[in-house]
mmCIF file of C-alpha atoms in Angstrom:
data_model
loop_
_atom_site.group_PDB
_atom_site.id
_atom_site.type_symbol
_atom_site.label_atom_id
_atom_site.label_comp_id
_atom_site.label_asym_id
_atom_site.label_seq_id
_atom_site.Cartn_x
_atom_site.Cartn_y
_atom_site.Cartn_z
ATOM 1 C CA ALA J 144 17.505 -30.191 -14.878
ATOM 2 C CA PHE J 145 16.660 -26.743 -17.406
ATOM 3 C CA ASP J 146 18.379 -24.373 -19.132
ATOM 4 C CA PRO J 147 16.402 -20.726 -18.040
ATOM 5 C CA ARG J 148 17.754 -18.174 -20.250
ATOM 6 C CA SER J 149 17.234 -20.951 -23.496
ATOM 7 C CA ILE J 150 13.430 -21.422 -21.922
ATOM 8 C CA GLY J 151 12.588 -17.786 -21.966
ATOM 9 C CA ARG J 152 14.496 -17.158 -25.379
ATOM 10 C CA GLU J 153 12.150 -19.258 -26.530
ATOM 11 C CA LEU J 154 8.454 -18.883 -25.183
ATOM 12 C CA GLY J 155 10.212 -14.778 -25.294
ATOM 13 C CA VAL J 156 9.742 -13.892 -21.441
ATOM 14 C CA ARG J 157 11.828 -13.229 -18.390
ATOM 15 C CA TYR J 158 9.871 -14.865 -15.942
ATOM 16 C CA LEU J 159 10.002 -18.664 -14.988
ATOM 17 C CA LEU J 160 7.640 -20.608 -13.125
ATOM 18 C CA GLN J 161 9.733 -23.750 -11.764
ATOM 19 C CA GLY J 162 7.722 -25.965 -9.230
ATOM 20 C CA ALA J 163 9.195 -29.943 -8.237
ATOM 21 C CA LEU J 164 6.566 -32.611 -6.930
ATOM 22 C CA ARG J 165 7.456 -35.211 -4.541
ATOM 23 C CA ARG J 166 5.301 -37.643 -3.094
ATOM 24 C CA ASN J 167 5.382 -40.170 0.104
ATOM 25 C CA GLY J 168 2.845 -42.635 0.222
ATOM 26 C CA ALA J 169 -0.226 -39.759 1.285
ATOM 27 C CA ARG J 170 1.747 -37.117 1.364
ATOM 28 C CA LEU J 171 3.010 -34.500 -1.290
ATOM 29 C CA ARG J 172 5.369 -31.952 -1.205
ATOM 30 C CA ILE J 173 6.164 -28.878 -3.744
ATOM 31 C CA ASP J 174 8.154 -26.625 -4.801
ATOM 32 C CA CYS J 175 7.700 -23.776 -6.616
ATOM 33 C CA ALA J 176 10.303 -20.963 -7.810
ATOM 34 C CA LEU J 177 10.330 -18.182 -9.476
ATOM 35 C CA VAL J 178 13.345 -18.344 -11.493
ATOM 36 C CA SER J 179 14.409 -14.562 -14.010
ATOM 37 C CA ALA J 180 15.158 -15.984 -17.766
ATOM 38 C CA GLU J 181 17.179 -13.683 -17.934
ATOM 39 C CA SER J 182 19.500 -14.078 -14.671
ATOM 40 C CA GLY J 183 19.110 -16.730 -13.480
ATOM 41 C CA ARG J 184 18.372 -16.380 -10.467
ATOM 42 C CA GLN J 185 15.714 -16.680 -7.940
ATOM 43 C CA LEU J 186 13.258 -14.580 -6.693
ATOM 44 C CA TRP J 187 10.869 -16.230 -4.544
ATOM 45 C CA THR J 188 10.932 -19.728 -3.293
ATOM 46 C CA ASP J 189 8.384 -21.293 -1.719
ATOM 47 C CA ARG J 190 7.622 -24.583 -0.007
ATOM 48 C CA PHE J 191 3.906 -26.253 0.791
ATOM 49 C CA GLU J 192 3.279 -29.768 2.272
ATOM 50 C CA GLY J 193 0.174 -30.859 1.776
ATOM 51 C CA ARG J 194 -2.477 -34.744 1.515
ATOM 52 C CA THR J 195 -3.756 -37.271 -1.646
ATOM 53 C CA ASP J 196 -6.999 -37.378 -0.169
ATOM 54 C CA GLU J 197 -7.059 -33.117 0.459
ATOM 55 C CA VAL J 198 -5.037 -32.334 -3.060
ATOM 56 C CA PHE J 199 -8.018 -29.983 -3.655
ATOM 57 C CA GLU J 200 -7.346 -27.828 -0.696
ATOM 58 C CA PHE J 201 -3.501 -28.187 -1.164
ATOM 59 C CA GLN J 202 -4.364 -26.632 -5.020
ATOM 60 C CA ASP J 203 -6.570 -23.552 -4.021
ATOM 61 C CA LEU J 204 -3.957 -23.358 -1.286
ATOM 62 C CA ILE J 205 -1.145 -23.113 -3.648
ATOM 63 C CA ALA J 206 -2.657 -21.246 -6.666
ATOM 64 C CA GLN J 207 -3.801 -18.799 -4.006
ATOM 65 C CA ARG J 208 0.031 -18.002 -2.716
ATOM 66 C CA VAL J 209 1.159 -18.161 -6.244
ATOM 67 C CA ALA J 210 -0.265 -15.992 -7.285
ATOM 68 C CA ALA J 211 -0.270 -13.552 -4.563
ATOM 69 C CA ALA J 212 3.771 -13.514 -4.687
ATOM 70 C CA ILE J 213 3.859 -13.768 -8.314
ATOM 71 C CA GLU J 214 2.304 -10.347 -8.839
ATOM 72 C CA PRO J 215 4.079 -7.998 -6.860
ATOM 73 C CA THR J 216 8.232 -10.490 -7.011
ATOM 74 C CA VAL J 217 8.348 -9.179 -10.669
ATOM 75 C CA LYS J 218 7.097 -6.148 -9.989
ATOM 76 C CA LEU J 219 10.341 -5.713 -7.935
ATOM 77 C CA ALA J 220 12.265 -7.329 -10.020
ATOM 78 C CA GLU J 221 11.141 -5.275 -13.322
ATOM 79 C CA LEU J 222 12.042 -2.009 -11.739
ATOM 80 C CA ASP J 223 15.194 -3.358 -10.161
ATOM 81 C CA ARG J 224 16.273 -4.071 -14.222
ATOM 82 C CA ILE J 225 14.446 -0.997 -15.023
ATOM 83 C CA ARG J 226 17.181 1.451 -12.957
ATOM 84 C CA SER J 227 19.831 0.682 -14.715
ATOM 85 C CA ILE J 228 17.676 2.002 -18.223
ATOM 86 C CA PRO J 229 18.414 5.742 -19.455
ATOM 87 C CA THR J 230 15.277 7.186 -18.644
ATOM 88 C CA ARG J 231 15.213 8.693 -22.487
ATOM 89 C CA HIS J 232 15.321 4.856 -24.143
ATOM 90 C CA LEU J 233 12.005 3.940 -21.744
ATOM 91 C CA GLY J 234 8.440 3.389 -23.330
ATOM 92 C CA ALA J 235 5.360 4.258 -21.438
ATOM 93 C CA TYR J 236 4.836 0.699 -19.336
ATOM 94 C CA ASP J 237 9.004 1.394 -18.267
ATOM 95 C CA LEU J 238 7.967 4.534 -17.186
ATOM 96 C CA CYS J 239 5.421 3.497 -14.612
ATOM 97 C CA LEU J 240 8.243 1.322 -13.170
ATOM 98 C CA LYS J 241 10.289 3.710 -12.253
ATOM 99 C CA ALA J 242 7.883 6.684 -11.321
ATOM 100 C CA LEU J 243 6.928 2.903 -8.414
ATOM 101 C CA SER J 244 10.478 3.354 -7.764
ATOM 102 C CA LEU J 245 9.802 7.026 -6.534
ATOM 103 C CA LEU J 246 6.835 6.604 -4.499
ATOM 104 C CA TYR J 247 8.248 3.928 -2.857
ATOM 105 C CA HIS J 248 10.051 7.158 -0.651
ATOM 106 C CA PRO J 249 6.701 8.939 0.033
ATOM 107 C CA ALA J 250 7.824 11.817 2.162
ATOM 108 C CA SER J 251 10.290 13.081 -0.660
ATOM 109 C CA ARG J 252 8.609 16.411 -2.486
ATOM 110 C CA ALA J 253 11.686 15.379 -4.958
ATOM 111 C CA HIS J 254 10.843 11.834 -5.761
ATOM 112 C CA ASN J 255 7.211 12.560 -5.954
ATOM 113 C CA ASP J 256 7.259 15.081 -8.197
ATOM 114 C CA GLU J 257 9.685 13.167 -10.700
ATOM 115 C CA ALA J 258 6.726 10.678 -10.317
ATOM 116 C CA ILE J 259 4.379 12.325 -11.474
ATOM 117 C CA ALA J 260 6.542 14.252 -14.328
ATOM 118 C CA LEU J 261 7.266 10.487 -15.845
ATOM 119 C CA LEU J 262 3.996 9.239 -15.753
ATOM 120 C CA GLY J 263 2.964 12.931 -17.525
ATOM 121 C CA ARG J 264 4.803 11.440 -20.322
ATOM 122 C CA ALA J 265 3.531 7.699 -19.949
ATOM 123 C CA TYR J 266 0.063 8.992 -20.962
ATOM 124 C CA ARG J 267 1.392 11.565 -23.263
ATOM 125 C CA LEU J 268 2.938 8.712 -25.219
ATOM 126 C CA ASP J 269 -0.002 7.124 -24.504
ATOM 127 C CA PRO J 270 -3.186 8.798 -24.250
ATOM 128 C CA GLU J 271 -5.269 5.899 -24.120
ATOM 129 C CA TYR J 272 -2.716 3.542 -20.905
ATOM 130 C CA ALA J 273 -4.717 4.521 -17.969
ATOM 131 C CA TYR J 274 -2.142 1.952 -15.581
ATOM 132 C CA ALA J 275 -0.210 5.566 -16.182
ATOM 133 C CA LYS J 276 -3.186 7.593 -15.533
ATOM 134 C CA ALA J 277 -4.369 5.294 -11.612
ATOM 135 C CA LEU J 278 -0.614 5.392 -11.216
ATOM 136 C CA ALA J 279 -0.122 9.838 -10.930
ATOM 137 C CA ALA J 280 -3.318 10.077 -9.244
ATOM 138 C CA GLY J 281 -1.536 7.566 -6.715
ATOM 139 C CA ALA J 282 1.227 10.233 -6.729
ATOM 140 C CA TYR J 283 -1.389 13.052 -5.856
ATOM 141 C CA LYS J 284 -3.140 11.541 -3.136
ATOM 142 C CA VAL J 285 0.273 10.496 -1.466
ATOM 143 C CA ARG J 286 0.767 14.148 -1.902
ATOM 144 C CA LYS J 287 -2.325 15.603 0.293
ATOM 145 C CA ALA J 288 -1.478 13.019 2.407
ATOM 146 C CA HIS J 289 1.594 14.254 3.205
ATOM 147 C CA ALA J 290 0.189 18.316 3.134
ATOM 148 C CA ILE J 291 2.080 19.589 0.128
ATOM 149 C CA ALA J 292 -0.760 19.145 -2.413
ATOM 150 C CA SER J 293 -3.138 22.371 -3.811
ATOM 151 C CA ALA J 294 -6.297 22.716 -4.807
ATOM 152 C CA SER J 295 -4.594 22.293 -8.254
ATOM 153 C CA ASP J 296 -3.060 18.791 -7.620
ATOM 154 C CA ILE J 297 -6.253 17.431 -5.704
ATOM 155 C CA ALA J 298 -7.792 18.409 -8.807
ATOM 156 C CA GLU J 299 -5.616 16.955 -11.263
ATOM 157 C CA GLY J 300 -5.311 13.470 -8.774
ATOM 158 C CA VAL J 301 -9.309 13.304 -9.064
ATOM 159 C CA ARG J 302 -9.749 13.934 -13.301
ATOM 160 C CA LEU J 303 -6.850 11.540 -13.422
ATOM 161 C CA ALA J 304 -8.502 8.742 -11.216
ATOM 162 C CA ALA J 305 -12.190 9.437 -12.904
ATOM 163 C CA GLU J 306 -9.627 9.567 -16.737
ATOM 164 C CA ALA J 307 -8.659 5.940 -15.778
ATOM 165 C CA LEU J 308 -11.765 4.051 -13.843
ATOM 166 C CA ASP J 309 -13.457 5.270 -17.321
ATOM 167 C CA ALA J 310 -10.629 3.417 -19.365
ATOM 168 C CA HIS J 311 -9.689 0.379 -16.865
ATOM 169 C CA ARG J 312 -9.981 -2.760 -18.868
ATOM 170 C CA ASP J 313 -10.530 -4.360 -16.229
ATOM 171 C CA ASP J 314 -7.030 -4.131 -15.400
ATOM 172 C CA PRO J 315 -6.878 -4.150 -11.100
ATOM 173 C CA ASP J 316 -3.981 -2.256 -10.333
ATOM 174 C CA THR J 317 -5.525 0.242 -12.586
ATOM 175 C CA LEU J 318 -8.946 -0.202 -10.804
ATOM 176 C CA ALA J 319 -7.774 -0.303 -6.922
ATOM 177 C CA GLU J 320 -5.047 2.259 -7.325
ATOM 178 C CA ALA J 321 -7.566 5.177 -9.380
ATOM 179 C CA SER J 322 -10.549 3.781 -7.143
ATOM 180 C CA GLN J 323 -8.652 4.436 -3.836
ATOM 181 C CA SER J 324 -7.905 7.577 -4.787
ATOM 182 C CA ILE J 325 -10.861 8.716 -5.973
ATOM 183 C CA ALA J 326 -11.832 8.129 -2.651
ATOM 184 C CA PHE J 327 -9.586 9.879 -0.958
ATOM 185 C CA LEU J 328 -8.364 13.172 -3.206
ATOM 186 C CA GLY J 329 -12.103 13.305 -4.177
ATOM 187 C CA PHE J 330 -14.478 11.738 -1.354
ATOM 188 C CA GLU J 331 -16.453 9.998 -4.251
ATOM 189 C CA TYR J 332 -17.065 6.801 -2.078
ATOM 190 C CA ASP J 333 -19.563 5.457 -3.941
ATOM 191 C CA ARG J 334 -17.339 4.726 -6.548
ATOM 192 C CA ALA J 335 -14.391 3.883 -5.334
ATOM 193 C CA LEU J 336 -16.511 0.548 -3.586
ATOM 194 C CA ARG J 337 -17.243 -0.580 -7.141
ATOM 195 C CA GLY J 338 -14.100 -0.087 -8.671
ATOM 196 C CA ALA J 339 -12.739 -2.074 -4.931
ATOM 197 C CA ASP J 340 -15.165 -4.951 -5.389
ATOM 198 C CA ARG J 341 -14.750 -5.498 -8.930
ATOM 199 C CA ALA J 342 -10.600 -5.500 -8.496
ATOM 200 C CA LEU J 343 -11.286 -7.833 -6.209
ATOM 201 C CA ALA J 344 -13.294 -9.893 -8.216
ATOM 202 C CA ILE J 345 -10.997 -9.507 -11.416
ATOM 203 C CA ASN J 346 -8.611 -10.682 -8.788
ATOM 204 C CA PRO J 347 -8.960 -11.515 -5.576
ATOM 205 C CA ASN J 348 -5.459 -12.673 -4.209
ATOM 206 C CA SER J 349 -4.299 -9.781 -5.379
ATOM 207 C CA THR J 350 -2.447 -7.713 -1.903
ATOM 208 C CA TYR J 351 -1.926 -4.692 -4.342
ATOM 209 C CA ALA J 352 -6.412 -4.968 -4.499
ATOM 210 C CA LEU J 353 -7.046 -5.693 -1.562
ATOM 211 C CA ASP J 354 -4.790 -3.464 0.490
ATOM 212 C CA ALA J 355 -6.126 -0.229 -1.169
ATOM 213 C CA SER J 356 -10.167 -2.246 -0.957
ATOM 214 C CA GLY J 357 -9.085 -2.059 2.846
ATOM 215 C CA TRP J 358 -7.922 1.764 2.612
ATOM 216 C CA ILE J 359 -11.929 2.910 1.531
ATOM 217 C CA ARG J 360 -13.559 0.604 3.863
ATOM 218 C CA LEU J 361 -11.816 2.107 6.737
ATOM 219 C CA TYR J 362 -12.545 5.664 4.728
ATOM 220 C CA VAL J 363 -16.170 4.909 5.048
ATOM 221 C CA GLY J 364 -16.108 3.262 8.944
ATOM 222 C CA ASP J 365 -16.322 -0.267 7.653
ATOM 223 C CA ALA J 366 -12.910 -1.465 10.053
ATOM 224 C CA THR J 367 -13.988 -5.012 10.245
ATOM 225 C CA VAL J 368 -13.898 -5.317 7.133
ATOM 226 C CA ALA J 369 -10.507 -3.878 6.422
ATOM 227 C CA ILE J 370 -8.727 -5.921 8.911
ATOM 228 C CA GLU J 371 -9.739 -8.891 6.468
ATOM 229 C CA GLN J 372 -8.473 -7.106 3.581
ATOM 230 C CA PHE J 373 -5.114 -6.670 5.354
ATOM 231 C CA LEU J 374 -4.602 -9.433 7.179
ATOM 232 C CA ARG J 375 -5.794 -11.311 4.288
ATOM 233 C CA ALA J 376 -3.070 -9.414 2.197
ATOM 234 C CA ARG J 377 -0.138 -9.888 4.828
ATOM 235 C CA ARG J 378 -1.394 -13.785 4.272
ATOM 236 C CA LEU J 379 -0.297 -13.950 0.904
ATOM 237 C CA ASN J 380 3.189 -11.640 0.521
ATOM 238 C CA PRO J 381 3.968 -11.509 3.737
ATOM 239 C CA LEU J 382 6.942 -9.641 2.271
ATOM 240 C CA ASP J 383 5.349 -7.438 0.004
ATOM 241 C CA PRO J 384 7.299 -3.802 -0.112
ATOM 242 C CA MET J 385 3.934 -1.981 0.993
ATOM 243 C CA LEU J 386 3.744 -3.548 4.231
ATOM 244 C CA GLY J 387 4.226 -0.723 6.845
ATOM 245 C CA ALA J 388 1.577 1.528 4.624
ATOM 246 C CA LEU J 389 -1.037 -2.030 5.146
ATOM 247 C CA ASP J 390 0.476 -1.709 9.407
ATOM 248 C CA SER J 391 -0.752 1.872 9.271
ATOM 249 C CA GLY J 392 -4.121 1.053 7.467
ATOM 250 C CA LEU J 393 -4.436 -1.714 10.425
ATOM 251 C CA ALA J 394 -3.140 1.111 12.830
ATOM 252 C CA ILE J 395 -6.602 3.245 12.185
ATOM 253 C CA ALA J 396 -9.376 -0.230 12.062
ATOM 254 C CA TYR J 397 -8.336 -0.543 15.105
ATOM 255 C CA LEU J 398 -8.429 2.204 16.594
ATOM 256 C CA MET J 399 -11.621 2.671 14.885
ATOM 257 C CA LEU J 400 -12.833 -0.024 16.983
ATOM 258 C CA GLY J 401 -11.271 1.633 20.460
ATOM 259 C CA GLU J 402 -8.662 -0.935 20.582
ATOM 260 C CA PHE J 403 -6.238 0.679 21.230
ATOM 261 C CA GLU J 404 -2.925 -1.286 22.637
ATOM 262 C CA GLU J 405 -3.670 -3.534 19.187
ATOM 263 C CA SER J 406 -3.763 0.134 17.453
ATOM 264 C CA LEU J 407 -0.209 0.998 18.663
ATOM 265 C CA ARG J 408 0.693 -2.821 18.069
ATOM 266 C CA TRP J 409 0.445 -2.017 14.177
ATOM 267 C CA ALA J 410 1.705 1.373 14.478
ATOM 268 C CA GLN J 411 4.659 0.210 15.914
ATOM 269 C CA ARG J 412 5.094 -1.612 12.533
ATOM 270 C CA SER J 413 4.327 -0.161 10.505
ATOM 271 C CA VAL J 414 7.041 2.606 11.266
ATOM 272 C CA LEU J 415 9.871 -0.223 11.238
ATOM 273 C CA GLU J 416 8.670 -0.916 8.545
ATOM 274 C CA TRP J 417 7.843 2.374 6.717
ATOM 275 C CA PRO J 418 10.185 4.689 8.372
ATOM 276 C CA SER J 419 9.427 7.881 6.235
ATOM 277 C CA TRP J 420 5.217 7.032 6.030
ATOM 278 C CA VAL J 421 4.427 10.531 8.497
ATOM 279 C CA THR J 422 0.572 8.698 8.371
ATOM 280 C CA GLY J 423 2.590 5.571 9.908
ATOM 281 C CA HIS J 424 3.784 8.006 12.955
ATOM 282 C CA LEU J 425 0.902 9.762 13.469
ATOM 283 C CA PHE J 426 -1.178 7.030 14.401
ATOM 284 C CA HIS J 427 1.821 5.550 16.222
ATOM 285 C CA ALA J 428 1.198 8.819 18.394
ATOM 286 C CA THR J 429 -2.321 9.059 18.142
ATOM 287 C CA SER J 430 -2.787 5.599 19.916
ATOM 288 C CA LEU J 431 -0.289 6.084 22.617
ATOM 289 C CA VAL J 432 -2.709 9.234 23.212
ATOM 290 C CA ARG J 433 -5.347 7.072 23.541
ATOM 291 C CA LEU J 434 -3.909 4.724 25.810
ATOM 292 C CA GLY J 435 -2.338 7.709 28.289
ATOM 293 C CA ARG J 436 1.487 7.653 27.266
ATOM 294 C CA ILE J 437 2.817 10.711 26.689
ATOM 295 C CA GLY J 438 5.847 10.419 26.823
ATOM 296 C CA GLY J 439 7.014 8.493 23.991
ATOM 297 C CA ALA J 440 4.136 10.653 22.277
ATOM 298 C CA ARG J 441 6.342 13.772 22.851
ATOM 299 C CA GLY J 442 9.188 10.605 21.137
ATOM 300 C CA VAL J 443 6.764 10.439 17.988
ATOM 301 C CA GLY J 444 6.021 13.724 17.524
ATOM 302 C CA ARG J 445 10.083 14.979 16.405
ATOM 303 C CA ARG J 446 10.881 12.120 14.836
ATOM 304 C CA ILE J 447 7.341 13.362 12.097
ATOM 305 C CA ARG J 448 9.136 16.853 13.323
ATOM 306 C CA GLU J 449 12.428 15.336 11.166
ATOM 307 C CA ILE J 450 10.646 13.728 8.516
ATOM 308 C CA ALA J 451 8.651 15.987 7.732
ATOM 309 C CA PRO J 452 8.877 19.145 7.973
ATOM 310 C CA ASP J 453 6.590 21.546 6.091
ATOM 311 C CA TYR J 454 3.865 19.294 7.877
ATOM 312 C CA ARG J 455 1.424 20.990 10.279
ATOM 313 C CA LEU J 456 -1.652 19.387 12.472
ATOM 314 C CA SER J 457 -3.507 22.038 11.857
ATOM 315 C CA THR J 458 -4.700 21.348 8.318
ATOM 316 C CA ARG J 459 -4.616 18.268 9.297
ATOM 317 C CA ARG J 460 -8.712 18.327 9.383
ATOM 318 C CA ALA J 461 -8.328 19.468 5.963
ATOM 319 C CA LEU J 462 -6.555 16.276 4.661
ATOM 320 C CA LEU J 463 -9.159 13.633 6.481
ATOM 321 C CA PRO J 464 -10.779 11.922 4.155
ATOM 322 C CA TYR J 465 -13.038 9.081 6.538
ATOM 323 C CA ARG J 466 -16.659 9.511 5.749
ATOM 324 C CA ASP J 467 -17.761 9.437 9.235
ATOM 325 C CA ALA J 468 -17.095 13.086 10.781
ATOM 326 C CA ALA J 469 -16.799 12.619 14.638
ATOM 327 C CA PHE J 470 -13.758 10.157 13.637
ATOM 328 C CA ASN J 471 -12.532 13.217 12.071
ATOM 329 C CA ASP J 472 -12.508 15.359 14.660
ATOM 330 C CA ALA J 473 -11.510 12.596 16.809
ATOM 331 C CA LEU J 474 -8.280 11.929 15.372
ATOM 332 C CA VAL J 475 -7.449 15.912 15.400
ATOM 333 C CA GLY J 476 -8.384 16.244 18.984
ATOM 334 C CA ASP J 477 -5.774 13.414 19.808
ATOM 335 C CA LEU J 478 -3.132 15.920 18.822
ATOM 336 C CA THR J 479 -4.301 19.153 19.175
ATOM 337 C CA PRO J 480 -4.086 21.026 22.582
ATOM 338 C CA ALA J 481 -7.207 21.896 24.015
ATOM 339 C CA GLN J 482 -8.971 24.920 24.752
ATOM 340 C CA ASN J 483 -9.697 23.395 27.636
ATOM 341 C CA ALA J 484 -7.430 21.215 29.997
ATOM 342 C CA GLU J 485 -8.852 20.677 32.616
ATOM 343 C CA ALA J 486 -11.957 18.830 30.800
ATOM 344 C CA ASN J 487 -10.955 15.540 31.107
ATOM 345 C CA ILE J 488 -7.486 12.963 30.698
ATOM 346 C CA TYR J 489 -6.888 13.593 26.563
ATOM 347 C CA ASP J 490 -7.462 16.877 26.691
ATOM 348 C CA ARG J 491 -4.763 17.716 29.722
ATOM 349 C CA ALA J 492 -3.088 14.741 27.223
ATOM 350 C CA HIS J 493 -3.163 17.577 24.609
ATOM 351 C CA SER J 494 -1.116 19.656 26.741
ATOM 352 C CA ALA J 495 0.857 18.234 28.376
ATOM 353 C CA LEU J 496 1.908 17.094 24.604
ATOM 354 C CA GLY J 497 3.945 20.325 23.729
ATOM 355 C CA TRP J 498 4.457 20.004 20.562
ATOM 356 C CA THR J 499 4.487 23.638 18.883
ATOM 357 C CA GLY J 500 6.618 22.962 15.653
ATOM 358 C CA LEU J 501 3.572 21.464 14.448
ATOM 359 C CA PHE J 502 0.496 22.951 14.904
#
């Protein structure tokens, strides 16, 4: 028994990792819990079972799972904490947390505007704060994904991502966010891959870095590696609040491989997990079209109009970040009315969609 509040005060920390070990012959059981030192509340728990003759493998498994779980769990707890603090009293790091909570609402222009403003305050308070610049680049990335970014927005996002990569100080979160942003906004794929690989070398159990690296692999057409990284991120942290975006990445990857049923399965999970993510809905519709399920695709089109009324498929081609031009053209063609409706089954599917409001 222990008092987390007193230990937290003594160590000067807000969170504690608690563990208990039990042994019965060759069997081992370890219970872990992440505890708030301020409230005593358990934020995350897990149980591990193994054998004494496998103790090193057991130790590696626990280290991986705990490292992967702590980072996002603490971040969510910090987001909850920061919501109660008036914005005028926030420092640079707290401003980043406040902005992160807004970036979890990707379809809202108002949330995106506020996040960019908060992050601007953060890196003006500390011009060397690379993480704030990386998050700001990420906010512009979300802006572009929803077709509300101007040319100056994209240029500013690329500038901030480049500055963050120049001054990352081996912070894996900074490297991950800035790398994905510079790939998506500026198509600087080689630089993005170097940054993502460095982030994973520093922290191979970071679901944030695995997610970013998976997306960059998609941009360059390496769907197989992207799937491996996305699935590893899911295994390490099945409660990640960003699962909706990650699952949409899996939908794209399987679409690249021509596995349309599997693509549809992940797209459906994506929109259930993150209903406001337009990308998930678009790939949901694309998978349905590839499978010839036109009625379902029409329903998805209505949903996109509801959550992003300003989104237009006519601008989609310029937004796509994939290096393979043929793949980009096919993605646009899947949801665009064809010039010749008799050419093939997909063209007939396009003309049947009737998504007038999306063009």
